[in-house]
Each structure stands twice: as structure tokens, then as C-alpha cells.
PDB file of C-alpha atoms in Angstrom:
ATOM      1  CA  UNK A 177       7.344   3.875  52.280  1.00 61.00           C
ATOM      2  CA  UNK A 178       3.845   5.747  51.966  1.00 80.00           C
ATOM      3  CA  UNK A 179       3.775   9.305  52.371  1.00 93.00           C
ATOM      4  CA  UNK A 180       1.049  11.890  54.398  1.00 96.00           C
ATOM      5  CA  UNK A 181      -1.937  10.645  53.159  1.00 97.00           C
ATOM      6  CA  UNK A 182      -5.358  12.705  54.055  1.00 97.00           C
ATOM      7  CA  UNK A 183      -8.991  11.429  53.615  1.00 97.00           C
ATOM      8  CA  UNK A 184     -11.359  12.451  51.923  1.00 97.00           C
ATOM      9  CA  UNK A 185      -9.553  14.297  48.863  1.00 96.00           C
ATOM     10  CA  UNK A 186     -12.998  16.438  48.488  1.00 96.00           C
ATOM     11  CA  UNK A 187     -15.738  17.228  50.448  1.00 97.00           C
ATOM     12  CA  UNK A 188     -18.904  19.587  49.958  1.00 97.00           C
ATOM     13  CA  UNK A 189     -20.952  20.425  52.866  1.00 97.00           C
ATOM     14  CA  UNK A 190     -23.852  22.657  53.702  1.00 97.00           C
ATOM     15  CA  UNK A 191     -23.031  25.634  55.704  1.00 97.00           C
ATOM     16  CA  UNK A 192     -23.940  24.330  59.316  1.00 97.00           C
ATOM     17  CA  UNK A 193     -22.929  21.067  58.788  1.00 97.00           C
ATOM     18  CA  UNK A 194     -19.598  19.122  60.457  1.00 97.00           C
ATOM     19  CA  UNK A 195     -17.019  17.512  57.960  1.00 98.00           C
ATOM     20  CA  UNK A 196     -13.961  15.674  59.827  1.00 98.00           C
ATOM     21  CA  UNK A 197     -10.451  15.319  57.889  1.00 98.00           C
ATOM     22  CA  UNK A 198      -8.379  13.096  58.884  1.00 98.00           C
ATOM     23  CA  UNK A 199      -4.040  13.031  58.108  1.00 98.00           C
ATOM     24  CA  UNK A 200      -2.550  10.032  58.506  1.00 97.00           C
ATOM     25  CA  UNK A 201       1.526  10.853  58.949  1.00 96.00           C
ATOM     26  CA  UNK A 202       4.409   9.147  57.739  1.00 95.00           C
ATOM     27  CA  UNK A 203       5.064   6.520  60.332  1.00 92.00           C
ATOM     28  CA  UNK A 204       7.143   7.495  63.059  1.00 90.00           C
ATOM     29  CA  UNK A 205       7.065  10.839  62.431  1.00 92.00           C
ATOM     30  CA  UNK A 206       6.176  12.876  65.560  1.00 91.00           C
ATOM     31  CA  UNK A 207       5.163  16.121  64.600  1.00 92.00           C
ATOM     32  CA  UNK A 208       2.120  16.736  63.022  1.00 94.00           C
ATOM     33  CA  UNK A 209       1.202  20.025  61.251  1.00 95.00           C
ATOM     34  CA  UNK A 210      -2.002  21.380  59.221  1.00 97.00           C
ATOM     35  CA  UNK A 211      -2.563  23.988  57.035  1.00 96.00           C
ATOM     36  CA  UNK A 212      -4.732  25.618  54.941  1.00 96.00           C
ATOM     37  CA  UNK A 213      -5.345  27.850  51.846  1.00 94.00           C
ATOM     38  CA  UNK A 214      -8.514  29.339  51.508  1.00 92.00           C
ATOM     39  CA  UNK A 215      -9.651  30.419  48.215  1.00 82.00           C
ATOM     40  CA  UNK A 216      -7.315  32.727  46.694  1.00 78.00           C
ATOM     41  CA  UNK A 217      -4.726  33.455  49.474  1.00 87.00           C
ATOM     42  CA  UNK A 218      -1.885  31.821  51.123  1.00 89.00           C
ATOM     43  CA  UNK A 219      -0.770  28.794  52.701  1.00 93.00           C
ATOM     44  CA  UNK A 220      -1.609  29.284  56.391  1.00 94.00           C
ATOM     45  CA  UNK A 221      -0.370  27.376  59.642  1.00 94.00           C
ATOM     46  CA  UNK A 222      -3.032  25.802  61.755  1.00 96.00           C
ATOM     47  CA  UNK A 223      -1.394  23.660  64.237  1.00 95.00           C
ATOM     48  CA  UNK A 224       1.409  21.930  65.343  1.00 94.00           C
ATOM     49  CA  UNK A 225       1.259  18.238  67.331  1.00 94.00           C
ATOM     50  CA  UNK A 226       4.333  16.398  68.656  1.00 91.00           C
ATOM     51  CA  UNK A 227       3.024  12.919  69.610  1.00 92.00           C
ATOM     52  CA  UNK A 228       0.293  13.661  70.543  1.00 93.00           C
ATOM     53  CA  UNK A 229      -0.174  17.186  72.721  1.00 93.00           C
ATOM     54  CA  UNK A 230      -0.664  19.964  70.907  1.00 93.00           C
ATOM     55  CA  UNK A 231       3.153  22.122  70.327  1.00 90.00           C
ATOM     56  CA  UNK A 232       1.456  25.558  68.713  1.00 91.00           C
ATOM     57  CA  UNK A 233      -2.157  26.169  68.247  1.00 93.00           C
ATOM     58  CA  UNK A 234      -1.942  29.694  67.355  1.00 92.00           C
ATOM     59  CA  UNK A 235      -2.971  29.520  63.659  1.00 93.00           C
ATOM     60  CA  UNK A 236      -6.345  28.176  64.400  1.00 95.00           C
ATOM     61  CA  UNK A 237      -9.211  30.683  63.112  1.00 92.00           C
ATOM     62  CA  UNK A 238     -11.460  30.112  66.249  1.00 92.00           C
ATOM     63  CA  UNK A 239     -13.370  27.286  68.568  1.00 94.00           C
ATOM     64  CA  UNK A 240     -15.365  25.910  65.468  1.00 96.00           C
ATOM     65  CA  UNK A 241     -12.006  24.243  64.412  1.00 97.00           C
ATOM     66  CA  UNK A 242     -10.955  20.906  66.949  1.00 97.00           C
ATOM     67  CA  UNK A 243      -7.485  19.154  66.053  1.00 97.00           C
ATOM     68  CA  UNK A 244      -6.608  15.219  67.845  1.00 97.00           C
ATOM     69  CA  UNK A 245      -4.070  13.099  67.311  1.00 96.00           C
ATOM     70  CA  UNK A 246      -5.338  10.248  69.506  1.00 86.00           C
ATOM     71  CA  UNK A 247      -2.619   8.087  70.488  1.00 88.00           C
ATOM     72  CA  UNK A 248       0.391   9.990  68.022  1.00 86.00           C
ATOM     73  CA  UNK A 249      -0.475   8.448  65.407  1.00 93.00           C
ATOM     74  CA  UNK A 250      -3.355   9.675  63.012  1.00 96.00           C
ATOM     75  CA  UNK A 251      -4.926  13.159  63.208  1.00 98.00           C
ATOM     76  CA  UNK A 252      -8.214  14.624  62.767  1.00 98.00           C
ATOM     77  CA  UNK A 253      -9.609  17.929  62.045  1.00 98.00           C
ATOM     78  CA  UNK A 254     -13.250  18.947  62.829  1.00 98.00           C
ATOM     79  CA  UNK A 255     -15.356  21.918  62.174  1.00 97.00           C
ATOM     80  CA  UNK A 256     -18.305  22.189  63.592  1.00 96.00           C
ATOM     81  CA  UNK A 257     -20.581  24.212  62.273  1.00 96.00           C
ATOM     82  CA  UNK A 258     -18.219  25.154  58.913  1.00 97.00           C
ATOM     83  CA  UNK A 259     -19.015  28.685  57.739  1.00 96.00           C
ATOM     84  CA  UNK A 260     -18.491  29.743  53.917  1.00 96.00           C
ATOM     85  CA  UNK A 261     -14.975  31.001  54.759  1.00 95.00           C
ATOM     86  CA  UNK A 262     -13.726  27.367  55.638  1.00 96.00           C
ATOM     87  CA  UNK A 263     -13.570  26.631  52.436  1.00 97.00           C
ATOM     88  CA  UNK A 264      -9.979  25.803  50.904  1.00 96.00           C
ATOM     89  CA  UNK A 265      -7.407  22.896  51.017  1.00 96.00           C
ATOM     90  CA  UNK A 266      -6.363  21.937  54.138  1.00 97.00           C
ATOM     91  CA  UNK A 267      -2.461  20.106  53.871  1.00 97.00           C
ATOM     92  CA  UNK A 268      -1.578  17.989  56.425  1.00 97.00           C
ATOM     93  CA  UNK A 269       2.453  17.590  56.833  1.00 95.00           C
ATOM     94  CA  UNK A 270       4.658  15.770  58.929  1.00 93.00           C
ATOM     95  CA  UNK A 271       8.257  15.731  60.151  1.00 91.00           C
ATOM     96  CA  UNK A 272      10.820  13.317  61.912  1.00 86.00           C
ATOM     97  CA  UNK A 273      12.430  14.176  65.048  1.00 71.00           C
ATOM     98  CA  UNK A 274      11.472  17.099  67.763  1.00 60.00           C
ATOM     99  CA  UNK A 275      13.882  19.543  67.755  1.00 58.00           C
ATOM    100  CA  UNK A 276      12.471  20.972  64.837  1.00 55.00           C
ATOM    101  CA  UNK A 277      13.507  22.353  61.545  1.00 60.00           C
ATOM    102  CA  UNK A 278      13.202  19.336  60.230  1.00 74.00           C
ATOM    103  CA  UNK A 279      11.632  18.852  56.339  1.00 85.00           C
ATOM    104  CA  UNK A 280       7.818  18.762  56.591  1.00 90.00           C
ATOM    105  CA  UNK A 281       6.523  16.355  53.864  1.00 93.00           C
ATOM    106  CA  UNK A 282       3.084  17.449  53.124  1.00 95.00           C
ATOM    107  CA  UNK A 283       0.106  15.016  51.981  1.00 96.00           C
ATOM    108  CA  UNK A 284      -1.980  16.082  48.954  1.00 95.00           C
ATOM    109  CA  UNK A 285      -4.486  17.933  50.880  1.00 96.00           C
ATOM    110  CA  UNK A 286      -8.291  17.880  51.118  1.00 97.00           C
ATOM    111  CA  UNK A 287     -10.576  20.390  49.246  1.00 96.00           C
ATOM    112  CA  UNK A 288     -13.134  21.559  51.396  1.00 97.00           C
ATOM    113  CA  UNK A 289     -16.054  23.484  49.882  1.00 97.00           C
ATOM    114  CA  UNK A 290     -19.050  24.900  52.059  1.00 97.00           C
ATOM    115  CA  UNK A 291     -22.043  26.021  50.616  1.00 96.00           C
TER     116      UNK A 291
ATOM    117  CA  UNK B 181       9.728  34.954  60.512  1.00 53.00           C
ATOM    118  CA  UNK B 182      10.614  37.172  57.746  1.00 58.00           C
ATOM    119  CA  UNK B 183       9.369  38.300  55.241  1.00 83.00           C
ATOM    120  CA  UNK B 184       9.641  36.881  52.013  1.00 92.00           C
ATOM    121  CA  UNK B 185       9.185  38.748  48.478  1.00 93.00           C
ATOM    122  CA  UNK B 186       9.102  36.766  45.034  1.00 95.00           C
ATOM    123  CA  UNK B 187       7.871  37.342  41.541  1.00 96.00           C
ATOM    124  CA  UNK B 188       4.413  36.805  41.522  1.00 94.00           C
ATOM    125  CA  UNK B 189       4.637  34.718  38.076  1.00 96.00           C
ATOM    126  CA  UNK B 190       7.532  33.482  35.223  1.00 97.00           C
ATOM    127  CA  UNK B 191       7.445  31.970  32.265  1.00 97.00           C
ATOM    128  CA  UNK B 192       9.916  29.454  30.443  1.00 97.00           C
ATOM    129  CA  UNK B 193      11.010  27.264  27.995  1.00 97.00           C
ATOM    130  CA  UNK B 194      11.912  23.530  28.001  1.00 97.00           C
ATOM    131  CA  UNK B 195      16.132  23.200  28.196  1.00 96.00           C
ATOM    132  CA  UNK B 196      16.467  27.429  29.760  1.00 97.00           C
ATOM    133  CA  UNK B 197      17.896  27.464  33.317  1.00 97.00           C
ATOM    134  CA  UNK B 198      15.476  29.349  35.364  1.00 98.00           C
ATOM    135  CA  UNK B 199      16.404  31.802  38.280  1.00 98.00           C
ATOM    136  CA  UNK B 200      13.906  33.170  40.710  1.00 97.00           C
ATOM    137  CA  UNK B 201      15.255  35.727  43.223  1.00 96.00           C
ATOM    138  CA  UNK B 202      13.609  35.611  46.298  1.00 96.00           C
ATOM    139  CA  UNK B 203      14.164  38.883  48.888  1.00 95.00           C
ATOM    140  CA  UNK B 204      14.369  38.574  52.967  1.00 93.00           C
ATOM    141  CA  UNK B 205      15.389  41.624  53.718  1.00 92.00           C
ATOM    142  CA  UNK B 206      15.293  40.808  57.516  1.00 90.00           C
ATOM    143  CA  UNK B 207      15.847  37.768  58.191  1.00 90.00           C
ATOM    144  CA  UNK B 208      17.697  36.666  60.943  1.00 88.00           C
ATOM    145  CA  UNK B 209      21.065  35.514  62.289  1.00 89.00           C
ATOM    146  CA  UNK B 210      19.433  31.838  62.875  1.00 86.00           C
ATOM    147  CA  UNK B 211      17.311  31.838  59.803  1.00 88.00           C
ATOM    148  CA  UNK B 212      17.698  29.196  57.172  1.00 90.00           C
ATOM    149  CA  UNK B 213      16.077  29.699  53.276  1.00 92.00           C
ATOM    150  CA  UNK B 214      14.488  26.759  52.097  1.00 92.00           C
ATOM    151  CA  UNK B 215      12.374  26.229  49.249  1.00 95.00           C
ATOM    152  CA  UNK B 216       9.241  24.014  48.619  1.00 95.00           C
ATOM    153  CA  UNK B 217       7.765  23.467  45.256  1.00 96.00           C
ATOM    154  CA  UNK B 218       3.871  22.845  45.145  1.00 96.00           C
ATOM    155  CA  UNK B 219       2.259  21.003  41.587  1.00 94.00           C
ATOM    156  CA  UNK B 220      -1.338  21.525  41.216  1.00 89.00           C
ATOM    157  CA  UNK B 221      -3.553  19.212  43.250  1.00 85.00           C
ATOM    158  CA  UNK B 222      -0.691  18.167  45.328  1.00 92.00           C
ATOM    159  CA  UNK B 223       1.058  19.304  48.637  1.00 94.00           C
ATOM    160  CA  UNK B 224       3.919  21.701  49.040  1.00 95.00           C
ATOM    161  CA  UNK B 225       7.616  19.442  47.945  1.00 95.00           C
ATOM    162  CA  UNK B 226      10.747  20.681  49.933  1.00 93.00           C
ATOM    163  CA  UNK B 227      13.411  21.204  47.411  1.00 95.00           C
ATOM    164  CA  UNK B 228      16.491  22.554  48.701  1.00 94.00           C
ATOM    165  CA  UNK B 229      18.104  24.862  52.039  1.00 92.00           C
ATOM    166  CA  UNK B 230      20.617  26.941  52.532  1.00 92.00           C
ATOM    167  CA  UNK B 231      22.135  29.311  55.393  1.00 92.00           C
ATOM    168  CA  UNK B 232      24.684  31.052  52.995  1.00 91.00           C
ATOM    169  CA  UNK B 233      26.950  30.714  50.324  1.00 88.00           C
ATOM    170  CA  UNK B 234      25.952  28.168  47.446  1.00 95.00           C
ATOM    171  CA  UNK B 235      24.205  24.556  47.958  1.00 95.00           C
ATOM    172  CA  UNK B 236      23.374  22.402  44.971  1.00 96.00           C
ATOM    173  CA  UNK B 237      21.408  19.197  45.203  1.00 94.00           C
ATOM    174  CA  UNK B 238      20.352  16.921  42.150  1.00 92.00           C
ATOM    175  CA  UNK B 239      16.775  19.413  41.709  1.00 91.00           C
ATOM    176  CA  UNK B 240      18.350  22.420  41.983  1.00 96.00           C
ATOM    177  CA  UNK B 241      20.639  25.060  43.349  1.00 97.00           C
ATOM    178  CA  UNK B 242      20.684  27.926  45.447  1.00 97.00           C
ATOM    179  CA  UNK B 243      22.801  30.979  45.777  1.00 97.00           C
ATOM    180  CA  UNK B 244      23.172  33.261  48.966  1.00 96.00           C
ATOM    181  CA  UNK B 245      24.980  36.344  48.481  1.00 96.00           C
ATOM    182  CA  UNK B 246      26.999  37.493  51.856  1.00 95.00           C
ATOM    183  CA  UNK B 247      24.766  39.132  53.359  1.00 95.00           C
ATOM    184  CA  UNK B 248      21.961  36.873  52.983  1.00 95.00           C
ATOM    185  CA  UNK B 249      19.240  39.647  52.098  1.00 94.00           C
ATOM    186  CA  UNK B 250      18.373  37.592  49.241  1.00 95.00           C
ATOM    187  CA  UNK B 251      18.196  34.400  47.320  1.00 96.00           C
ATOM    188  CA  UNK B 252      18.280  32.884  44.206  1.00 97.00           C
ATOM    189  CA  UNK B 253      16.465  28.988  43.658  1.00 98.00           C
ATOM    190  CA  UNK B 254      18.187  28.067  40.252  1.00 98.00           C
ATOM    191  CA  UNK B 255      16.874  25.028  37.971  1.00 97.00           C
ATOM    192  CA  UNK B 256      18.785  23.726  35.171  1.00 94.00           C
ATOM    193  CA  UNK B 257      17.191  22.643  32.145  1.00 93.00           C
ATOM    194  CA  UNK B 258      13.573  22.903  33.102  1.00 97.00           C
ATOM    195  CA  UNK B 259      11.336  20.487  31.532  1.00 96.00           C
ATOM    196  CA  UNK B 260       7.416  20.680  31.470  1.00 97.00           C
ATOM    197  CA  UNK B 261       6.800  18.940  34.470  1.00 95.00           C
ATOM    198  CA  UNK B 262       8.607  21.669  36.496  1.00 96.00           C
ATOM    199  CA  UNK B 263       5.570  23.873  35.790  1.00 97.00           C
ATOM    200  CA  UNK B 264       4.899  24.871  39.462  1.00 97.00           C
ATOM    201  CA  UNK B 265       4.346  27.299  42.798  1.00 96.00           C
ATOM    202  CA  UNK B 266       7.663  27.769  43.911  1.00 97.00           C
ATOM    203  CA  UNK B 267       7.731  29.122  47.412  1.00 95.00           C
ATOM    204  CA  UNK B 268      10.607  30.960  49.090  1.00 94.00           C
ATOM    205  CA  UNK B 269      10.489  30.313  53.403  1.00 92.00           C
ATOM    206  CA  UNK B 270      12.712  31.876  55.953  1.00 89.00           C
ATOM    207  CA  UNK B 271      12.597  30.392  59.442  1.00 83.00           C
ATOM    208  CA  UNK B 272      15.189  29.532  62.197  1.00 74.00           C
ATOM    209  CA  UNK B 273      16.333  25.978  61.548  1.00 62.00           C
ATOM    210  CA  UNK B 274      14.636  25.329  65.003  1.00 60.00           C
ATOM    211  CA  UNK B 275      11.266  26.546  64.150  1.00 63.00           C
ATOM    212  CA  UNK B 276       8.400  24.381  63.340  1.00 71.00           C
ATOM    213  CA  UNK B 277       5.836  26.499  62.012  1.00 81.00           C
ATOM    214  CA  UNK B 278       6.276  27.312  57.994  1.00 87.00           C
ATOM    215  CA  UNK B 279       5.037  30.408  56.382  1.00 86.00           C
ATOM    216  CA  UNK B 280       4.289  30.412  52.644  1.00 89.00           C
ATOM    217  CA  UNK B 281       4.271  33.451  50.934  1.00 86.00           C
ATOM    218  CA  UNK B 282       2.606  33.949  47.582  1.00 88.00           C
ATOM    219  CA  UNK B 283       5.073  31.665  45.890  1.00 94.00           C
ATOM    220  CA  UNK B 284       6.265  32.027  42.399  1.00 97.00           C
ATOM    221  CA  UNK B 285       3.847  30.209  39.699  1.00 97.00           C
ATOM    222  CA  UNK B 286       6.445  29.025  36.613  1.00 97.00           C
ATOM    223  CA  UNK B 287       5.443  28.034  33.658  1.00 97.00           C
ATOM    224  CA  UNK B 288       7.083  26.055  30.859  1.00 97.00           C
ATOM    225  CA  UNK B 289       6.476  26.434  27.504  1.00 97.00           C
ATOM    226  CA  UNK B 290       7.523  23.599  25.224  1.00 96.00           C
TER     227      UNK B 290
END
């Protein structure tokens, strides 16, 4: 069975411009979660979908960052513009089940880098 | 979610069992300690979990003491490929959202 795979694996920008990642999940796996390390610090939470409505949004940095997960399947994360701060790995995980707690399997991430 | 505390960095050698103490000093009634391991260019790996006592899979092991205010990930044996982040997470076994701390980077040595 194929794991959480995320397109592209690397992507440089110009400050200003948009980049879209996208996280396909395991299938049937209902929530979705991303995540990101910027340079030098931790793993952070983003968001958190179950099917697709958005569970927890609280980890995203601020209205220049747009999550979907159009039909539960496949999710996509824009930023528009991206700022020299976005840049880092952004994991994508996903989990069976929704009553949480469940083991996230994460995908091998995408490495952002605005310049 | 609590707070986790780990050693920022430890080194090895191929065949040693390595032992890295994790401290939650406040977690919860409801928490559960789970570990992920993270290899370079790759996504965080879930290893093991545990609410108390001892729990030993075919990776690893992991001791709870009574009264849970710390941990202890054990591997047996490491090899070169367990070079690795280890990460230490506390969360209630009904919570979604995972918090990494700064992880433990492990190095073997052959």
C-alpha cells in the first residue's frame, strides 16, 4: 500500500510569488494534517482536516496560507504571496479513523525555499 | 500538551543499547508518550506508545516509571541506519494535533 506522498519534493520561489503543495493521504484515511519546520526550529502543527472540513486551524501563521481537501481525498496548501519566513519543509501526515489518537504516518515532506 | 525535555544530541556505537530519557514533568492523567523517529530527508516514523509501565515492540522499548514524569525510548543493538531525530510527544490519546519538541539527534558510530 503507498504511503503520504507530497508533490513537489522542492520548490524555490521568488518572494511574492504563489507555490501550491499538494499531500496526497493514505487511502481511506480521514484526517489530514500539515506541518512545518522552518529553518532551524521545530516541527509545527498547521492544520487538521477530517474528510474534508477543516477539524483545527489554529497553527496556521496567517491569511497568506489556504488549506483544501476537495472532496476528502487529496489536499493542497497555498501561499500566496510567500514571504522569506515560509521557507522550511512542510510534512503532510495522515491517520485512520476520527476519534483521534490514532498514528499519523507522515509523507516525506516538501522543501520550500523563498528567495 | 506537555512539555517535553530531551537531550539535545547522543552519540553511539554499532551493537550498544541506547537509552534516551525523555522528561514530562506535567503531563496529564489522559496523556499517552509516544515516540516518532525522523531520518534525514524523510517524515517523522511513529515508533512506539506507552501510558505506563513497560511496552516493547520489535523497534524498541519503552519504560514508564510510576509516576509517569518521565520516559525512557530504549533501542537494542543500534546499527548505523538508526542514526536519527528521535522525538519524545505527550498528548491525550484523543488528541489530534502532535507537538514535536527539539527531538534527540543520535548518532552511530561504526
Amino acid at each position: 500500500e503507498a504511503g503520504v506522498t507530497q508533490f513537489p519534493s522542492h520548490s524555490v520561489i521568488e518572494k511574492g510569488q504563489t507555490v501550491t503543495l499538494r499531500c496526497d493521504p493514505i487511502s481511506g484515511h480521514d484526517n489530514l494534517y500539515w506541518y512545518r519546520r522552518v529553518m532551524g526550529k521545530e516541527i509545527k502543527f498547521l492544520l487538521h482536516f477530517v474528510k474534508e472540513s477543516k477539524q483545527d486551524e489554529s497553527g496556521m501563521p496567517n491569511n497568506r496560507f489556504l488549506a483544501e481537501r476537495t472532496g476528502g481525498t487529496y489536499s493542497t496548501l497555498k501561499v500566496q504571496p510567500a514571504e522569506l519566513e515560509d521557507s522550511g519543509v512542510y510534512f503532510c501526515a495522515s491517520s485512520q479513523g476520527v476519534d483521534g489518537g490514532e498514528t499519523q504516518y507522515f509523507g516525506p515532506g516538501t522543501r520550500l525555499l523563498v528567495l | 500538551l506537555a512539555k517535553t525535555t530531551q537531550p539535545i544530541s547522543m552519540d553511539s556505537y554499532e551493537g550498544q543499547e541506547v537509552n534516551i530519557t525523555c522528561s514530562h514533568n506535567n503531563i496529564a492523567t489522559n496523556d499517552y508518550i509516544t515516540w516518532y523517529q525522523q531520518f534525514p530527508s524523510q517524515g517523522p516514523r511513529f515508533i512506539i506508545q506507552g501510558y505506563k509501565t513497560k511496552v516493547t515492540n520489535e523497534v524498541a522499548s519503552l519504560f514508564i516509571p510510576a509516576d509517569r514524569k518521565s520516559s525512557t525510548l530504549s533501542l537494542p543493538r543500534v546499527s548505523l541506519s538508526d542514526t536519527a531525530v528521535y522525538y519524545c510527544l505527550v498528548g491525550a490519546d484523543n488528541t489530534d494535533k502532535l507537538i514535536f519538541g527539539t527531538g534527540t539527534r543520535l548518532q552511530v558510530f561504526p
